[in-house]
mmCIF file with all atom_site columns, C-alpha atoms and ligand atoms in Angstrom:
data_model
loop_
_atom_site.group_PDB
_atom_site.id
_atom_site.type_symbol
_atom_site.label_atom_id
_atom_site.label_alt_id
_atom_site.label_comp_id
_atom_site.label_asym_id
_atom_site.label_entity_id
_atom_site.label_seq_id
_atom_site.pdbx_PDB_ins_code
_atom_site.Cartn_x
_atom_site.Cartn_y
_atom_site.Cartn_z
_atom_site.occupancy
_atom_site.B_iso_or_equiv
_atom_site.pdbx_formal_charge
_atom_site.auth_seq_id
_atom_site.auth_comp_id
_atom_site.auth_asym_id
_atom_site.auth_atom_id
_atom_site.pdbx_PDB_model_num
ATOM   1   C CA  . UNK A 1 1   ? -19.312 42.739 -17.082 1.00 0.00 ? 1   UNK A CA  1
ATOM   2   C CA  . UNK A 1 2   ? -22.060 43.462 -14.564 1.00 0.00 ? 2   UNK A CA  1
ATOM   3   C CA  . UNK A 1 3   ? -21.925 41.494 -11.340 1.00 0.00 ? 3   UNK A CA  1
ATOM   4   C CA  . UNK A 1 4   ? -24.626 38.884 -11.217 1.00 0.00 ? 4   UNK A CA  1
ATOM   5   C CA  . UNK A 1 5   ? -26.584 37.673 -8.223  1.00 0.00 ? 5   UNK A CA  1
ATOM   6   C CA  . UNK A 1 6   ? -25.119 34.863 -6.171  1.00 0.00 ? 6   UNK A CA  1
ATOM   7   C CA  . UNK A 1 7   ? -28.011 33.211 -4.368  1.00 0.00 ? 7   UNK A CA  1
ATOM   8   C CA  . UNK A 1 8   ? -27.929 30.424 -1.806  1.00 0.00 ? 8   UNK A CA  1
ATOM   9   C CA  . UNK A 1 9   ? -30.914 28.067 -1.727  1.00 0.00 ? 9   UNK A CA  1
ATOM   10  C CA  . UNK A 1 10  ? -31.192 26.050 1.476   1.00 0.00 ? 10  UNK A CA  1
ATOM   11  C CA  . UNK A 1 11  ? -33.686 23.180 1.115   1.00 0.00 ? 11  UNK A CA  1
ATOM   12  C CA  . UNK A 1 12  ? -35.836 21.581 3.806   1.00 0.00 ? 12  UNK A CA  1
ATOM   13  C CA  . UNK A 1 13  ? -35.357 23.903 6.783   1.00 0.00 ? 13  UNK A CA  1
ATOM   14  C CA  . UNK A 1 14  ? -36.739 22.407 10.006  1.00 0.00 ? 14  UNK A CA  1
ATOM   15  C CA  . UNK A 1 15  ? -37.787 24.593 12.936  1.00 0.00 ? 15  UNK A CA  1
ATOM   16  C CA  . UNK A 1 16  ? -36.423 23.207 16.140  1.00 0.00 ? 16  UNK A CA  1
ATOM   17  C CA  . UNK A 1 17  ? -33.528 21.358 14.546  1.00 0.00 ? 17  UNK A CA  1
ATOM   18  C CA  . UNK A 1 18  ? -31.942 23.646 11.937  1.00 0.00 ? 18  UNK A CA  1
ATOM   19  C CA  . UNK A 1 19  ? -31.995 27.302 13.104  1.00 0.00 ? 19  UNK A CA  1
ATOM   20  C CA  . UNK A 1 20  ? -28.412 27.396 14.331  1.00 0.00 ? 20  UNK A CA  1
ATOM   21  C CA  . UNK A 1 21  ? -26.765 25.671 11.369  1.00 0.00 ? 21  UNK A CA  1
ATOM   22  C CA  . UNK A 1 22  ? -28.912 27.588 8.894   1.00 0.00 ? 22  UNK A CA  1
ATOM   23  C CA  . UNK A 1 23  ? -27.971 30.884 10.533  1.00 0.00 ? 23  UNK A CA  1
ATOM   24  C CA  . UNK A 1 24  ? -24.342 29.797 10.168  1.00 0.00 ? 24  UNK A CA  1
ATOM   25  C CA  . UNK A 1 25  ? -24.960 29.044 6.481   1.00 0.00 ? 25  UNK A CA  1
ATOM   26  C CA  . UNK A 1 26  ? -26.460 32.505 5.987   1.00 0.00 ? 26  UNK A CA  1
ATOM   27  C CA  . UNK A 1 27  ? -23.577 34.168 7.852   1.00 0.00 ? 27  UNK A CA  1
ATOM   28  C CA  . UNK A 1 28  ? -21.021 32.343 5.717   1.00 0.00 ? 28  UNK A CA  1
ATOM   29  C CA  . UNK A 1 29  ? -22.969 33.223 2.560   1.00 0.00 ? 29  UNK A CA  1
ATOM   30  C CA  . UNK A 1 30  ? -23.024 36.897 3.579   1.00 0.00 ? 30  UNK A CA  1
ATOM   31  C CA  . UNK A 1 31  ? -19.391 37.089 4.650   1.00 0.00 ? 31  UNK A CA  1
ATOM   32  C CA  . UNK A 1 32  ? -18.117 35.343 1.525   1.00 0.00 ? 32  UNK A CA  1
ATOM   33  C CA  . UNK A 1 33  ? -19.998 37.435 -1.009  1.00 0.00 ? 33  UNK A CA  1
ATOM   34  C CA  . UNK A 1 34  ? -23.491 36.057 -1.731  1.00 0.00 ? 34  UNK A CA  1
ATOM   35  C CA  . UNK A 1 35  ? -26.294 38.593 -1.933  1.00 0.00 ? 35  UNK A CA  1
ATOM   36  C CA  . UNK A 1 36  ? -29.440 36.516 -1.388  1.00 0.00 ? 36  UNK A CA  1
ATOM   37  C CA  . UNK A 1 37  ? -30.286 33.574 0.849   1.00 0.00 ? 37  UNK A CA  1
ATOM   38  C CA  . UNK A 1 38  ? -33.482 31.622 0.243   1.00 0.00 ? 38  UNK A CA  1
ATOM   39  C CA  . UNK A 1 39  ? -34.769 28.791 2.404   1.00 0.00 ? 39  UNK A CA  1
ATOM   40  C CA  . UNK A 1 40  ? -37.605 26.323 1.952   1.00 0.00 ? 40  UNK A CA  1
ATOM   41  C CA  . UNK A 1 41  ? -39.349 24.113 4.470   1.00 0.00 ? 41  UNK A CA  1
ATOM   42  C CA  . UNK A 1 42  ? -40.595 25.626 7.711   1.00 0.00 ? 42  UNK A CA  1
ATOM   43  C CA  . UNK A 1 43  ? -41.086 29.377 7.878   1.00 0.00 ? 43  UNK A CA  1
ATOM   44  C CA  . UNK A 1 44  ? -39.071 31.244 10.489  1.00 0.00 ? 44  UNK A CA  1
ATOM   45  C CA  . UNK A 1 45  ? -39.045 35.036 10.764  1.00 0.00 ? 45  UNK A CA  1
ATOM   46  C CA  . UNK A 1 46  ? -36.033 34.975 13.057  1.00 0.00 ? 46  UNK A CA  1
ATOM   47  C CA  . UNK A 1 47  ? -33.664 33.997 10.224  1.00 0.00 ? 47  UNK A CA  1
ATOM   48  C CA  . UNK A 1 48  ? -34.225 37.168 8.139   1.00 0.00 ? 48  UNK A CA  1
ATOM   49  C CA  . UNK A 1 49  ? -34.309 39.251 11.313  1.00 0.00 ? 49  UNK A CA  1
ATOM   50  C CA  . UNK A 1 50  ? -30.981 37.897 12.565  1.00 0.00 ? 50  UNK A CA  1
ATOM   51  C CA  . UNK A 1 51  ? -29.219 38.591 9.296   1.00 0.00 ? 51  UNK A CA  1
ATOM   52  C CA  . UNK A 1 52  ? -30.811 42.057 8.966   1.00 0.00 ? 52  UNK A CA  1
ATOM   53  C CA  . UNK A 1 53  ? -29.412 42.851 12.409  1.00 0.00 ? 53  UNK A CA  1
ATOM   54  C CA  . UNK A 1 54  ? -25.929 41.641 11.374  1.00 0.00 ? 54  UNK A CA  1
ATOM   55  C CA  . UNK A 1 55  ? -26.198 43.769 8.200   1.00 0.00 ? 55  UNK A CA  1
ATOM   56  C CA  . UNK A 1 56  ? -27.090 46.825 10.264  1.00 0.00 ? 56  UNK A CA  1
ATOM   57  C CA  . UNK A 1 57  ? -24.099 46.385 12.555  1.00 0.00 ? 57  UNK A CA  1
ATOM   58  C CA  . UNK A 1 58  ? -21.507 45.060 10.117  1.00 0.00 ? 58  UNK A CA  1
ATOM   59  C CA  . UNK A 1 59  ? -22.719 46.242 6.711   1.00 0.00 ? 59  UNK A CA  1
ATOM   60  C CA  . UNK A 1 60  ? -23.893 44.604 3.534   1.00 0.00 ? 60  UNK A CA  1
ATOM   61  C CA  . UNK A 1 61  ? -27.413 44.042 2.318   1.00 0.00 ? 61  UNK A CA  1
ATOM   62  C CA  . UNK A 1 62  ? -27.883 40.305 1.988   1.00 0.00 ? 62  UNK A CA  1
ATOM   63  C CA  . UNK A 1 63  ? -31.576 39.488 1.917   1.00 0.00 ? 63  UNK A CA  1
ATOM   64  C CA  . UNK A 1 64  ? -32.940 36.323 3.540   1.00 0.00 ? 64  UNK A CA  1
ATOM   65  C CA  . UNK A 1 65  ? -36.309 35.037 2.356   1.00 0.00 ? 65  UNK A CA  1
ATOM   66  C CA  . UNK A 1 66  ? -38.496 31.977 2.769   1.00 0.00 ? 66  UNK A CA  1
ATOM   67  C CA  . UNK A 1 67  ? -39.783 30.334 -0.421  1.00 0.00 ? 67  UNK A CA  1
ATOM   68  C CA  . UNK A 1 68  ? -42.706 27.920 -0.526  1.00 0.00 ? 68  UNK A CA  1
ATOM   69  C CA  . UNK A 1 69  ? -41.955 26.085 -3.780  1.00 0.00 ? 69  UNK A CA  1
ATOM   70  C CA  . UNK A 1 70  ? -38.189 25.725 -4.213  1.00 0.00 ? 70  UNK A CA  1
ATOM   71  C CA  . UNK A 1 71  ? -38.408 23.321 -7.161  1.00 0.00 ? 71  UNK A CA  1
ATOM   72  C CA  . UNK A 1 72  ? -40.716 25.619 -9.128  1.00 0.00 ? 72  UNK A CA  1
ATOM   73  C CA  . UNK A 1 73  ? -38.366 28.501 -8.317  1.00 0.00 ? 73  UNK A CA  1
ATOM   74  C CA  . UNK A 1 74  ? -35.312 26.479 -9.399  1.00 0.00 ? 74  UNK A CA  1
ATOM   75  C CA  . UNK A 1 75  ? -36.863 25.348 -12.683 1.00 0.00 ? 75  UNK A CA  1
ATOM   76  C CA  . UNK A 1 76  ? -37.759 28.942 -13.533 1.00 0.00 ? 76  UNK A CA  1
ATOM   77  C CA  . UNK A 1 77  ? -34.322 30.226 -12.466 1.00 0.00 ? 77  UNK A CA  1
ATOM   78  C CA  . UNK A 1 78  ? -32.585 27.788 -14.828 1.00 0.00 ? 78  UNK A CA  1
ATOM   79  C CA  . UNK A 1 79  ? -35.026 27.956 -17.744 1.00 0.00 ? 79  UNK A CA  1
ATOM   80  C CA  . UNK A 1 80  ? -36.351 31.534 -17.924 1.00 0.00 ? 80  UNK A CA  1
ATOM   81  C CA  . UNK A 1 81  ? -34.530 33.508 -15.247 1.00 0.00 ? 81  UNK A CA  1
ATOM   82  C CA  . UNK A 1 82  ? -35.980 35.234 -12.196 1.00 0.00 ? 82  UNK A CA  1
ATOM   83  C CA  . UNK A 1 83  ? -36.892 38.923 -11.695 1.00 0.00 ? 83  UNK A CA  1
ATOM   84  C CA  . UNK A 1 84  ? -36.050 39.891 -15.282 1.00 0.00 ? 84  UNK A CA  1
ATOM   85  C CA  . UNK A 1 85  ? -32.562 38.366 -15.119 1.00 0.00 ? 85  UNK A CA  1
ATOM   86  C CA  . UNK A 1 86  ? -31.208 35.942 -17.712 1.00 0.00 ? 86  UNK A CA  1
ATOM   87  C CA  . UNK A 1 87  ? -31.518 32.185 -17.051 1.00 0.00 ? 87  UNK A CA  1
ATOM   88  C CA  . UNK A 1 88  ? -29.112 31.174 -14.308 1.00 0.00 ? 88  UNK A CA  1
ATOM   89  C CA  . UNK A 1 89  ? -26.606 28.519 -13.405 1.00 0.00 ? 89  UNK A CA  1
ATOM   90  C CA  . UNK A 1 90  ? -27.495 26.077 -10.622 1.00 0.00 ? 90  UNK A CA  1
ATOM   91  C CA  . UNK A 1 91  ? -24.754 24.402 -8.601  1.00 0.00 ? 91  UNK A CA  1
ATOM   92  C CA  . UNK A 1 92  ? -25.973 21.698 -6.242  1.00 0.00 ? 92  UNK A CA  1
ATOM   93  C CA  . UNK A 1 93  ? -23.527 20.869 -3.463  1.00 0.00 ? 93  UNK A CA  1
ATOM   94  C CA  . UNK A 1 94  ? -23.584 17.139 -2.794  1.00 0.00 ? 94  UNK A CA  1
ATOM   95  C CA  . UNK A 1 95  ? -21.082 14.584 -1.590  1.00 0.00 ? 95  UNK A CA  1
ATOM   96  C CA  . UNK A 1 96  ? -22.001 12.496 -4.683  1.00 0.00 ? 96  UNK A CA  1
ATOM   97  C CA  . UNK A 1 97  ? -20.907 15.205 -7.096  1.00 0.00 ? 97  UNK A CA  1
ATOM   98  C CA  . UNK A 1 98  ? -17.872 15.930 -9.237  1.00 0.00 ? 98  UNK A CA  1
ATOM   99  C CA  . UNK A 1 99  ? -14.861 17.669 -7.713  1.00 0.00 ? 99  UNK A CA  1
ATOM   100 C CA  . UNK A 1 100 ? -15.626 21.342 -7.051  1.00 0.00 ? 100 UNK A CA  1
ATOM   101 C CA  . UNK A 1 101 ? -11.944 22.183 -7.397  1.00 0.00 ? 101 UNK A CA  1
ATOM   102 C CA  . UNK A 1 102 ? -11.725 20.916 -10.973 1.00 0.00 ? 102 UNK A CA  1
ATOM   103 C CA  . UNK A 1 103 ? -15.144 22.058 -12.162 1.00 0.00 ? 103 UNK A CA  1
ATOM   104 C CA  . UNK A 1 104 ? -15.632 25.505 -10.558 1.00 0.00 ? 104 UNK A CA  1
ATOM   105 C CA  . UNK A 1 105 ? -13.143 27.251 -12.882 1.00 0.00 ? 105 UNK A CA  1
ATOM   106 C CA  . UNK A 1 106 ? -15.130 26.038 -15.917 1.00 0.00 ? 106 UNK A CA  1
ATOM   107 C CA  . UNK A 1 107 ? -18.503 27.523 -14.824 1.00 0.00 ? 107 UNK A CA  1
ATOM   108 C CA  . UNK A 1 108 ? -19.630 30.564 -16.824 1.00 0.00 ? 108 UNK A CA  1
ATOM   109 C CA  . UNK A 1 109 ? -19.708 33.793 -14.832 1.00 0.00 ? 109 UNK A CA  1
ATOM   110 C CA  . UNK A 1 110 ? -21.950 35.934 -16.974 1.00 0.00 ? 110 UNK A CA  1
ATOM   111 C CA  . UNK A 1 111 ? -25.147 34.546 -15.437 1.00 0.00 ? 111 UNK A CA  1
ATOM   112 C CA  . UNK A 1 112 ? -26.807 34.620 -12.016 1.00 0.00 ? 112 UNK A CA  1
ATOM   113 C CA  . UNK A 1 113 ? -25.689 31.705 -9.842  1.00 0.00 ? 113 UNK A CA  1
ATOM   114 C CA  . UNK A 1 114 ? -27.656 29.681 -7.317  1.00 0.00 ? 114 UNK A CA  1
ATOM   115 C CA  . UNK A 1 115 ? -25.845 27.371 -4.920  1.00 0.00 ? 115 UNK A CA  1
ATOM   116 C CA  . UNK A 1 116 ? -28.174 24.698 -3.559  1.00 0.00 ? 116 UNK A CA  1
ATOM   117 C CA  . UNK A 1 117 ? -27.528 23.200 -0.163  1.00 0.00 ? 117 UNK A CA  1
ATOM   118 C CA  . UNK A 1 118 ? -29.564 20.193 0.896   1.00 0.00 ? 118 UNK A CA  1
ATOM   119 C CA  . UNK A 1 119 ? -31.403 19.430 4.094   1.00 0.00 ? 119 UNK A CA  1
ATOM   120 C CA  . UNK A 1 120 ? -32.596 16.126 5.507   1.00 0.00 ? 120 UNK A CA  1
ATOM   121 C CA  . UNK A 1 121 ? -33.714 14.721 2.149   1.00 0.00 ? 121 UNK A CA  1
ATOM   122 C CA  . UNK A 1 122 ? -32.834 16.182 -1.248  1.00 0.00 ? 122 UNK A CA  1
ATOM   123 C CA  . UNK A 1 123 ? -35.404 15.557 -4.044  1.00 0.00 ? 123 UNK A CA  1
ATOM   124 C CA  . UNK A 1 124 ? -33.771 13.662 -6.915  1.00 0.00 ? 124 UNK A CA  1
ATOM   125 C CA  . UNK A 1 125 ? -35.002 16.345 -9.335  1.00 0.00 ? 125 UNK A CA  1
ATOM   126 C CA  . UNK A 1 126 ? -32.407 18.730 -7.861  1.00 0.00 ? 126 UNK A CA  1
ATOM   127 C CA  . UNK A 1 127 ? -29.673 16.587 -9.429  1.00 0.00 ? 127 UNK A CA  1
ATOM   128 C CA  . UNK A 1 128 ? -31.389 16.771 -12.816 1.00 0.00 ? 128 UNK A CA  1
ATOM   129 C CA  . UNK A 1 129 ? -32.308 20.451 -12.883 1.00 0.00 ? 129 UNK A CA  1
ATOM   130 C CA  . UNK A 1 130 ? -28.879 21.635 -11.682 1.00 0.00 ? 130 UNK A CA  1
ATOM   131 C CA  . UNK A 1 131 ? -26.280 22.057 -14.412 1.00 0.00 ? 131 UNK A CA  1
ATOM   132 C CA  . UNK A 1 132 ? -23.605 21.135 -11.850 1.00 0.00 ? 132 UNK A CA  1
ATOM   133 C CA  . UNK A 1 133 ? -23.598 18.638 -8.985  1.00 0.00 ? 133 UNK A CA  1
ATOM   134 C CA  . UNK A 1 134 ? -20.397 19.365 -7.120  1.00 0.00 ? 134 UNK A CA  1
ATOM   135 C CA  . UNK A 1 135 ? -18.710 17.698 -4.174  1.00 0.00 ? 135 UNK A CA  1
ATOM   136 C CA  . UNK A 1 136 ? -16.334 19.224 -1.676  1.00 0.00 ? 136 UNK A CA  1
ATOM   137 C CA  . UNK A 1 137 ? -14.694 15.831 -1.237  1.00 0.00 ? 137 UNK A CA  1
ATOM   138 C CA  . UNK A 1 138 ? -16.824 12.692 -1.593  1.00 0.00 ? 138 UNK A CA  1
ATOM   139 C CA  . UNK A 1 139 ? -17.456 12.208 2.121   1.00 0.00 ? 139 UNK A CA  1
ATOM   140 C CA  . UNK A 1 140 ? -20.427 13.409 4.168   1.00 0.00 ? 140 UNK A CA  1
ATOM   141 C CA  . UNK A 1 141 ? -19.626 16.489 6.234   1.00 0.00 ? 141 UNK A CA  1
ATOM   142 C CA  . UNK A 1 142 ? -21.065 19.892 6.932   1.00 0.00 ? 142 UNK A CA  1
ATOM   143 C CA  . UNK A 1 143 ? -23.125 22.081 4.612   1.00 0.00 ? 143 UNK A CA  1
ATOM   144 C CA  . UNK A 1 144 ? -21.453 25.104 6.215   1.00 0.00 ? 144 UNK A CA  1
ATOM   145 C CA  . UNK A 1 145 ? -17.978 23.837 5.333   1.00 0.00 ? 145 UNK A CA  1
ATOM   146 C CA  . UNK A 1 146 ? -19.086 22.829 1.818   1.00 0.00 ? 146 UNK A CA  1
ATOM   147 C CA  . UNK A 1 147 ? -20.594 26.270 1.161   1.00 0.00 ? 147 UNK A CA  1
ATOM   148 C CA  . UNK A 1 148 ? -17.577 28.116 2.561   1.00 0.00 ? 148 UNK A CA  1
ATOM   149 C CA  . UNK A 1 149 ? -15.108 26.175 0.450   1.00 0.00 ? 149 UNK A CA  1
ATOM   150 C CA  . UNK A 1 150 ? -17.212 26.482 -2.695  1.00 0.00 ? 150 UNK A CA  1
ATOM   151 C CA  . UNK A 1 151 ? -17.640 30.266 -2.300  1.00 0.00 ? 151 UNK A CA  1
ATOM   152 C CA  . UNK A 1 152 ? -13.953 30.681 -1.539  1.00 0.00 ? 152 UNK A CA  1
ATOM   153 C CA  . UNK A 1 153 ? -13.220 28.837 -4.801  1.00 0.00 ? 153 UNK A CA  1
ATOM   154 C CA  . UNK A 1 154 ? -15.824 30.865 -6.692  1.00 0.00 ? 154 UNK A CA  1
ATOM   155 C CA  . UNK A 1 155 ? -14.600 34.285 -5.593  1.00 0.00 ? 155 UNK A CA  1
ATOM   156 C CA  . UNK A 1 156 ? -10.970 33.355 -5.149  1.00 0.00 ? 156 UNK A CA  1
ATOM   157 C CA  . UNK A 1 157 ? -9.130  33.706 -1.878  1.00 0.00 ? 157 UNK A CA  1
ATOM   158 C CA  . UNK A 1 158 ? -9.477  37.169 -0.435  1.00 0.00 ? 158 UNK A CA  1
ATOM   159 C CA  . UNK A 1 159 ? -13.270 37.382 -0.489  1.00 0.00 ? 159 UNK A CA  1
ATOM   160 C CA  . UNK A 1 160 ? -13.387 36.671 3.253   1.00 0.00 ? 160 UNK A CA  1
ATOM   161 C CA  . UNK A 1 161 ? -11.449 39.870 3.902   1.00 0.00 ? 161 UNK A CA  1
ATOM   162 C CA  . UNK A 1 162 ? -13.972 42.124 2.200   1.00 0.00 ? 162 UNK A CA  1
ATOM   163 C CA  . UNK A 1 163 ? -15.451 44.955 4.244   1.00 0.00 ? 163 UNK A CA  1
ATOM   164 C CA  . UNK A 1 164 ? -19.170 45.309 3.585   1.00 0.00 ? 164 UNK A CA  1
ATOM   165 C CA  . UNK A 1 165 ? -20.579 48.820 3.088   1.00 0.00 ? 165 UNK A CA  1
ATOM   166 C CA  . UNK A 1 166 ? -22.988 50.611 5.369   1.00 0.00 ? 166 UNK A CA  1
ATOM   167 C CA  . UNK A 1 167 ? -22.367 49.006 8.757   1.00 0.00 ? 167 UNK A CA  1
ATOM   168 C CA  . UNK A 1 168 ? -22.343 50.867 12.075  1.00 0.00 ? 168 UNK A CA  1
ATOM   169 C CA  . UNK A 1 169 ? -19.221 49.019 13.156  1.00 0.00 ? 169 UNK A CA  1
ATOM   170 C CA  . UNK A 1 170 ? -15.995 48.805 11.182  1.00 0.00 ? 170 UNK A CA  1
ATOM   171 C CA  . UNK A 1 171 ? -13.476 46.204 12.216  1.00 0.00 ? 171 UNK A CA  1
ATOM   172 C CA  . UNK A 1 172 ? -9.874  47.308 11.821  1.00 0.00 ? 172 UNK A CA  1
ATOM   173 C CA  . UNK A 1 173 ? -7.853  44.128 11.440  1.00 0.00 ? 173 UNK A CA  1
ATOM   174 C CA  . UNK A 1 174 ? -5.438  43.815 14.346  1.00 0.00 ? 174 UNK A CA  1
ATOM   175 C CA  . UNK A 1 175 ? -2.957  41.240 15.490  1.00 0.00 ? 175 UNK A CA  1
ATOM   176 C CA  . UNK A 1 176 ? -3.122  42.402 19.094  1.00 0.00 ? 176 UNK A CA  1
ATOM   177 C CA  . UNK A 1 177 ? -6.772  42.759 20.100  1.00 0.00 ? 177 UNK A CA  1
ATOM   178 C CA  . UNK A 1 178 ? -10.188 44.135 19.181  1.00 0.00 ? 178 UNK A CA  1
ATOM   179 C CA  . UNK A 1 179 ? -10.012 47.374 17.213  1.00 0.00 ? 179 UNK A CA  1
ATOM   180 C CA  . UNK A 1 180 ? -13.478 48.505 16.165  1.00 0.00 ? 180 UNK A CA  1
ATOM   181 C CA  . UNK A 1 181 ? -14.660 51.899 14.949  1.00 0.00 ? 181 UNK A CA  1
ATOM   182 C CA  . UNK A 1 182 ? -18.220 52.688 16.003  1.00 0.00 ? 182 UNK A CA  1
ATOM   183 C CA  . UNK A 1 183 ? -19.628 55.133 13.436  1.00 0.00 ? 183 UNK A CA  1
ATOM   184 C CA  . UNK A 1 184 ? -22.993 55.635 15.169  1.00 0.00 ? 184 UNK A CA  1
HETATM 185 N N1  . SAM B 2 .   ? -28.977 14.135 6.366   1.00 0.00 ? 201 SAM B N1  1
HETATM 186 C C1  . SAM B 2 .   ? -28.439 15.073 7.307   1.00 0.00 ? 201 SAM B C1  1
HETATM 187 C C2  . SAM B 2 .   ? -29.504 15.557 8.269   1.00 0.00 ? 201 SAM B C2  1
HETATM 188 O O1  . SAM B 2 .   ? -30.466 14.896 8.464   1.00 0.00 ? 201 SAM B O1  1
HETATM 189 O O2  . SAM B 2 .   ? -29.360 16.650 8.836   1.00 0.00 ? 201 SAM B O2  1
HETATM 190 C C3  . SAM B 2 .   ? -27.793 16.262 6.638   1.00 0.00 ? 201 SAM B C3  1
HETATM 191 C C4  . SAM B 2 .   ? -27.308 16.012 5.258   1.00 0.00 ? 201 SAM B C4  1
HETATM 192 S S1  . SAM B 2 .   ? -25.929 16.976 4.745   1.00 0.00 ? 201 SAM B S1  1
HETATM 193 C C5  . SAM B 2 .   ? -25.060 17.482 6.136   1.00 0.00 ? 201 SAM B C5  1
HETATM 194 C C6  . SAM B 2 .   ? -26.662 18.435 4.188   1.00 0.00 ? 201 SAM B C6  1
HETATM 195 C C7  . SAM B 2 .   ? -26.013 19.026 2.990   1.00 0.00 ? 201 SAM B C7  1
HETATM 196 O O3  . SAM B 2 .   ? -24.638 19.280 3.219   1.00 0.00 ? 201 SAM B O3  1
HETATM 197 C C8  . SAM B 2 .   ? -26.035 18.208 1.725   1.00 0.00 ? 201 SAM B C8  1
HETATM 198 O O4  . SAM B 2 .   ? -27.291 18.180 1.106   1.00 0.00 ? 201 SAM B O4  1
HETATM 199 C C9  . SAM B 2 .   ? -25.012 18.961 0.896   1.00 0.00 ? 201 SAM B C9  1
HETATM 200 O O5  . SAM B 2 .   ? -25.570 20.112 0.294   1.00 0.00 ? 201 SAM B O5  1
HETATM 201 C C10 . SAM B 2 .   ? -23.988 19.354 1.953   1.00 0.00 ? 201 SAM B C10 1
HETATM 202 N N2  . SAM B 2 .   ? -22.820 18.452 1.955   1.00 0.00 ? 201 SAM B N2  1
HETATM 203 C C11 . SAM B 2 .   ? -22.489 17.540 2.884   1.00 0.00 ? 201 SAM B C11 1
HETATM 204 N N3  . SAM B 2 .   ? -21.355 16.915 2.544   1.00 0.00 ? 201 SAM B N3  1
HETATM 205 C C12 . SAM B 2 .   ? -20.954 17.449 1.363   1.00 0.00 ? 201 SAM B C12 1
HETATM 206 C C13 . SAM B 2 .   ? -19.839 17.223 0.490   1.00 0.00 ? 201 SAM B C13 1
HETATM 207 N N4  . SAM B 2 .   ? -18.910 16.306 0.744   1.00 0.00 ? 201 SAM B N4  1
HETATM 208 N N5  . SAM B 2 .   ? -19.752 17.956 -0.633  1.00 0.00 ? 201 SAM B N5  1
HETATM 209 C C14 . SAM B 2 .   ? -20.689 18.903 -0.922  1.00 0.00 ? 201 SAM B C14 1
HETATM 210 N N6  . SAM B 2 .   ? -21.762 19.153 -0.133  1.00 0.00 ? 201 SAM B N6  1
HETATM 211 C C15 . SAM B 2 .   ? -21.892 18.444 0.984   1.00 0.00 ? 201 SAM B C15 1
#
């Protein structure tokens, strides 16, 4: 079966308040196997630039993009599919959701996946359009932690150890210190 896109959709990005945590979300998404990161709200060219620079040094090709109309995008993703792909599966991470541990294994894997992470205020339509509203425990905590645990569950443990292709630097895992091969 062909590998399908795993996309992260970060809603309601705010310049000034969210750059650091949203960069952390994108880094976690990249390191744990997602291949696209979309954000709505304020535009910020630094986000795609930062991740492109990490890709250049450490490999991988995760694309970061701003989208103006996330709800229109989400409706199309679920109903018709995006970019010629089949209709996708939307998982909204929310503390009000059902247990991600029990539900994740039941989600079909032959479709593109979008994982929606909220910002300051999540439109109620997100709950309706998403096929799954999943909680990583029913307490408020961090979107970074929620995304990391969900992706770990989705890919299975081991995804965090993956080396990404094409980087200038290759980290050789070491118990005693930094061991990095510079291929430049
Ligand atoms: N309202 C806060 C603010 O103004 O910055 C942030 C809300 S919360 C930290 C942001 C997102 O984290 C939520 O929309 C959800 O996607 C995710 N989140 C937080 N706790 C969660 C949980 N227990 N399970 C799943 N996702 C969670």
